[in-house]
Coordinates of C-alpha atoms in Angstrom, one line a residue:
X24 CA 21.3 -73.4 -35.7
X25 CA 23.9 -74.8 -33.4
X26 CA 26.8 -73.4 -31.5
X27 CA 30.2 -74.8 -30.5
X28 CA 31.2 -75.2 -26.8
X29 CA 33.5 -72.2 -27.2
X30 CA 30.8 -70.0 -28.6
X31 CA 28.4 -70.9 -25.8
X32 CA 31.0 -70.3 -23.1
X33 CA 31.7 -66.9 -24.5
X34 CA 28.1 -65.9 -24.7
X35 CA 27.1 -67.3 -21.3
X36 CA 30.2 -66.0 -19.5
X37 CA 31.2 -69.5 -18.2
X38 CA 34.2 -71.7 -18.9
X39 CA 34.4 -74.5 -21.4
X40 CA 35.3 -76.7 -18.4
X41 CA 32.0 -75.8 -16.7
X42 CA 30.1 -76.8 -19.8
X43 CA 32.0 -80.1 -20.0
X44 CA 31.1 -80.7 -16.4
X45 CA 27.5 -80.0 -16.9
X46 CA 27.5 -82.5 -19.8
X47 CA 29.3 -85.1 -17.7
X48 CA 26.8 -85.0 -14.9
X49 CA 23.8 -84.9 -17.3
X50 CA 22.7 -81.4 -16.4
X51 CA 23.2 -80.0 -19.8
X52 CA 23.9 -82.5 -22.6
X53 CA 24.3 -80.8 -26.0
X54 CA 21.7 -81.7 -28.4
X55 CA 24.1 -82.4 -31.3
X56 CA 27.6 -83.6 -32.1
X57 CA 29.7 -82.7 -35.0
X58 CA 31.1 -85.4 -37.4
X59 CA 34.3 -85.1 -35.4
X60 CA 32.4 -85.7 -32.1
X61 CA 32.5 -82.1 -30.9
X62 CA 29.7 -80.8 -28.8
X63 CA 27.1 -78.6 -30.6
X64 CA 24.4 -76.7 -28.6
X65 CA 21.0 -75.8 -29.9
X66 CA 18.8 -72.8 -29.0
X67 CA 16.9 -75.1 -26.6
X68 CA 20.2 -76.0 -25.0
X69 CA 20.9 -72.3 -24.5
X70 CA 17.5 -71.8 -22.9
X71 CA 18.3 -74.6 -20.4
X72 CA 21.7 -73.1 -19.7
X73 CA 20.1 -69.8 -18.9
X74 CA 17.8 -71.5 -16.4
X75 CA 20.8 -73.3 -14.9
X76 CA 22.9 -70.2 -14.5
X77 CA 20.0 -68.3 -12.9
X78 CA 19.4 -70.9 -10.2
X79 CA 23.2 -71.2 -9.7
X80 CA 23.4 -67.4 -9.2
X81 CA 20.8 -67.8 -6.5
X82 CA 22.9 -70.4 -4.7
X83 CA 21.1 -73.6 -5.7
X84 CA 23.3 -76.8 -5.7
X85 CA 23.6 -78.5 -9.1
X86 CA 21.6 -81.5 -7.9
X87 CA 18.6 -79.3 -7.0
X88 CA 18.9 -77.4 -10.2
X89 CA 18.6 -80.7 -12.1
X90 CA 15.6 -81.8 -10.1
X91 CA 13.9 -78.5 -10.7
X92 CA 14.5 -78.4 -14.5
X93 CA 13.7 -82.1 -15.0
X94 CA 10.5 -82.1 -13.1
X95 CA 7.8 -83.2 -15.6
X96 CA 5.1 -81.5 -13.6
X97 CA 6.8 -78.0 -14.0
X98 CA 6.0 -75.9 -17.0
X99 CA 8.0 -72.9 -18.3
X100 CA 5.6 -70.5 -16.8
X101 CA 6.0 -72.0 -13.4
X102 CA 9.8 -71.6 -13.7
X103 CA 9.3 -67.9 -14.6
X104 CA 7.0 -67.4 -11.6
X105 CA 9.5 -69.1 -9.3
X106 CA 12.4 -67.1 -10.6
X107 CA 10.4 -63.9 -10.2
X108 CA 9.7 -64.8 -6.6
X109 CA 13.3 -65.7 -5.8
X110 CA 14.7 -62.7 -7.6
X111 CA 12.3 -60.4 -5.7
X112 CA 13.4 -61.9 -2.4
X113 CA 17.1 -61.5 -3.3
X114 CA 16.5 -57.8 -4.3
X115 CA 14.8 -57.2 -0.9
X116 CA 17.7 -58.8 0.9
X117 CA 20.2 -56.7 -1.0
X118 CA 18.3 -53.6 -0.4
X119 CA 18.3 -54.3 3.3
X120 CA 22.0 -54.8 3.2
X121 CA 22.5 -51.6 1.2
X122 CA 20.3 -49.7 3.7
X123 CA 22.3 -51.1 6.6
X124 CA 25.6 -49.7 5.3
X125 CA 24.2 -46.6 3.8
X126 CA 22.5 -45.5 7.0
X127 CA 25.6 -46.3 8.9
X128 CA 27.8 -44.4 6.4
X129 CA 25.6 -41.4 6.2
X130 CA 24.0 -41.3 9.6
X131 CA 25.9 -43.0 12.4
X132 CA 29.4 -42.8 11.0
X133 CA 30.3 -46.0 12.8
X134 CA 33.3 -46.1 15.1
X135 CA 34.0 -42.4 14.9
X136 CA 36.5 -41.6 17.7
X137 CA 35.9 -37.8 17.8
X138 CA 35.2 -35.4 20.5
X139 CA 31.9 -33.5 20.4
X140 CA 33.7 -30.5 19.1
X141 CA 35.4 -32.5 16.4
X142 CA 32.1 -34.0 15.3
X143 CA 30.6 -30.6 14.9
X144 CA 33.7 -29.5 12.9
X145 CA 33.3 -32.4 10.6
X146 CA 29.6 -32.8 10.3
X147 CA 28.2 -29.4 11.3
X148 CA 24.7 -29.5 12.8
X149 CA 24.1 -33.1 11.7
X150 CA 24.3 -35.6 14.6
X151 CA 26.1 -38.8 13.4
X152 CA 24.6 -40.8 16.3
X153 CA 21.0 -39.9 15.4
X154 CA 20.2 -43.3 14.1
X155 CA 22.5 -45.4 16.2
X156 CA 19.8 -47.5 17.9
X157 CA 18.0 -48.1 14.6
X158 CA 21.2 -49.2 12.8
X159 CA 22.3 -51.5 15.6
X160 CA 19.0 -53.2 15.9
X161 CA 18.3 -53.7 12.2
X162 CA 21.7 -54.1 10.5
X163 CA 24.4 -54.6 13.1
X164 CA 25.4 -58.1 12.1
X165 CA 25.9 -57.6 8.3
X166 CA 29.4 -58.1 6.7
X167 CA 29.3 -54.8 5.0
X168 CA 28.4 -53.1 8.3
X169 CA 31.4 -54.7 10.0
X170 CA 33.8 -53.8 7.1
X171 CA 32.6 -50.2 7.3
X172 CA 33.0 -50.2 11.1
X173 CA 36.5 -51.5 10.9
X174 CA 37.6 -48.8 8.5
X175 CA 35.8 -46.1 10.3
X176 CA 37.4 -47.0 13.6
X177 CA 40.8 -46.1 12.2
X178 CA 39.8 -42.7 10.6
X179 CA 41.0 -39.5 12.1
X180 CA 39.2 -36.1 12.0
X181 CA 41.3 -35.3 8.9
X182 CA 40.2 -38.5 7.2
X183 CA 36.5 -37.8 7.8
X184 CA 37.0 -34.3 6.5
X185 CA 38.6 -35.6 3.4
X186 CA 35.8 -38.2 2.9
X187 CA 33.1 -35.5 3.4
X188 CA 34.9 -33.2 1.0
X189 CA 35.1 -36.0 -1.7
X190 CA 31.4 -36.7 -1.2
X191 CA 30.5 -33.0 -1.7
X192 CA 32.7 -32.8 -4.8
X193 CA 31.0 -35.8 -6.4
X194 CA 27.5 -34.4 -5.6
X195 CA 28.5 -31.1 -7.1
X196 CA 29.7 -33.0 -10.2
X197 CA 26.2 -34.4 -10.6
X198 CA 24.6 -31.0 -10.1
X199 CA 26.8 -29.6 -12.8
X200 CA 25.8 -32.3 -15.2
X201 CA 22.1 -31.8 -14.4
X202 CA 22.4 -28.0 -15.0
X203 CA 24.2 -28.7 -18.2
X204 CA 21.3 -30.8 -19.4
X205 CA 23.3 -34.1 -19.6
X206 CA 21.0 -37.1 -19.6
X207 CA 21.4 -39.5 -16.7
X208 CA 22.5 -42.2 -19.1
X209 CA 25.1 -40.1 -20.8
X210 CA 28.8 -41.1 -20.6
X211 CA 29.6 -38.2 -18.4
X212 CA 26.8 -39.1 -15.9
X213 CA 27.8 -42.8 -15.9
X214 CA 31.4 -41.8 -15.3
X215 CA 30.3 -39.7 -12.3
X216 CA 28.3 -42.7 -11.0
X217 CA 31.3 -44.9 -11.3
X218 CA 33.3 -42.4 -9.4
X219 CA 30.6 -42.4 -6.7
X220 CA 30.8 -46.3 -6.5
X221 CA 34.5 -46.3 -6.2
X222 CA 34.4 -43.6 -3.5
X223 CA 32.1 -45.8 -1.5
X224 CA 34.4 -48.8 -2.0
X225 CA 37.5 -46.7 -1.1
X226 CA 36.1 -45.0 1.9
X227 CA 33.6 -47.4 3.5
X228 CA 33.0 -50.9 2.1
X229 CA 33.4 -53.0 -1.1
X230 CA 30.5 -51.8 -3.3
X231 CA 29.9 -53.8 -6.4
X232 CA 27.5 -52.6 -9.2
X233 CA 24.6 -54.8 -7.9
X234 CA 24.9 -53.2 -4.4
X235 CA 25.3 -49.8 -6.0
X236 CA 22.0 -50.1 -7.9
X237 CA 20.3 -51.0 -4.6
X238 CA 21.7 -47.9 -3.0
X239 CA 20.4 -45.8 -5.9
X240 CA 16.9 -47.2 -5.5
X241 CA 17.1 -46.4 -1.8
X242 CA 18.0 -42.8 -2.6
X243 CA 14.5 -42.5 -4.1
X244 CA 12.5 -44.9 -2.0
X245 CA 13.7 -43.7 1.4
X246 CA 12.4 -40.2 2.1
X247 CA 15.3 -39.4 4.3
X248 CA 17.8 -39.9 1.6
X249 CA 15.6 -38.3 -1.1
X250 CA 15.4 -35.2 1.1
X251 CA 19.2 -35.2 1.7
X252 CA 20.0 -35.2 -2.0
X253 CA 17.1 -33.1 -3.2
X254 CA 18.2 -30.4 -0.7
X255 CA 21.4 -30.1 -2.7
X256 CA 19.5 -29.9 -5.9
X257 CA 15.9 -30.7 -6.6
X258 CA 15.7 -34.0 -8.6
X259 CA 19.2 -35.0 -7.7
X260 CA 18.1 -38.3 -6.0
X261 CA 16.3 -39.5 -9.1
X262 CA 19.2 -38.4 -11.4
X263 CA 21.7 -40.1 -9.2
X264 CA 19.6 -43.3 -9.1
X265 CA 19.2 -43.3 -12.9
X266 CA 22.9 -42.7 -13.5
X267 CA 23.9 -45.5 -11.2
X268 CA 21.6 -47.9 -13.0
X269 CA 22.9 -46.9 -16.4
X270 CA 26.4 -47.3 -15.2
X271 CA 25.7 -50.8 -13.9
X272 CA 24.1 -51.8 -17.2
X273 CA 27.2 -50.5 -19.0
X274 CA 29.4 -52.8 -16.9
X275 CA 27.2 -55.8 -17.3
X276 CA 28.9 -58.4 -19.5

């Protein structure tokens, strides 16, 4: 079975122009041509395209991708092992980035220009400066941290109260779903997860679905966050993580 360049572009989520370029440079030459001379791609060609797009997603230049795929000493299993290693490293990096901003958002509340009395009024007994040294040392130079800091520096007491209130409303929405027996991958739970993601983007920093799933994993893997959410409702951390993951999958092309 073979596929037209338009079909491959649609399935792979790339442009026809990109496929033409890959052909022109010898990175992905279609295995067949129609009688009219049009490109036709085989299943093997699609497998190679998948490998190309994976390495491109990880930031590899096209020349290096070609060298990797055309190395006669590399078998498919070696490619899978290498991809697993690279993907694991990327996940670890994203989790660290997510942790940086999440700790800052939930703990230090970067750039808060409030008096001690106003901090108590907004955050109660919780001290937003509790993890200041840890946050600065581990994550102070990330882009997401800086974006959150810039926004936070302009917030007033009323802004923080609104942000806290919105956070509590979203948490209570999840609690209501749990008590109603809604599965974490139900439409209602995924909608709540999307609202949670948009709240982060609106209030703190741009949070894509990939970053959001890393946050969800941290809610379960970091005991501090698990305790925070499970104090609201036992099992909330896991439910939130699962809803976030389901929502991300729903939005994956």
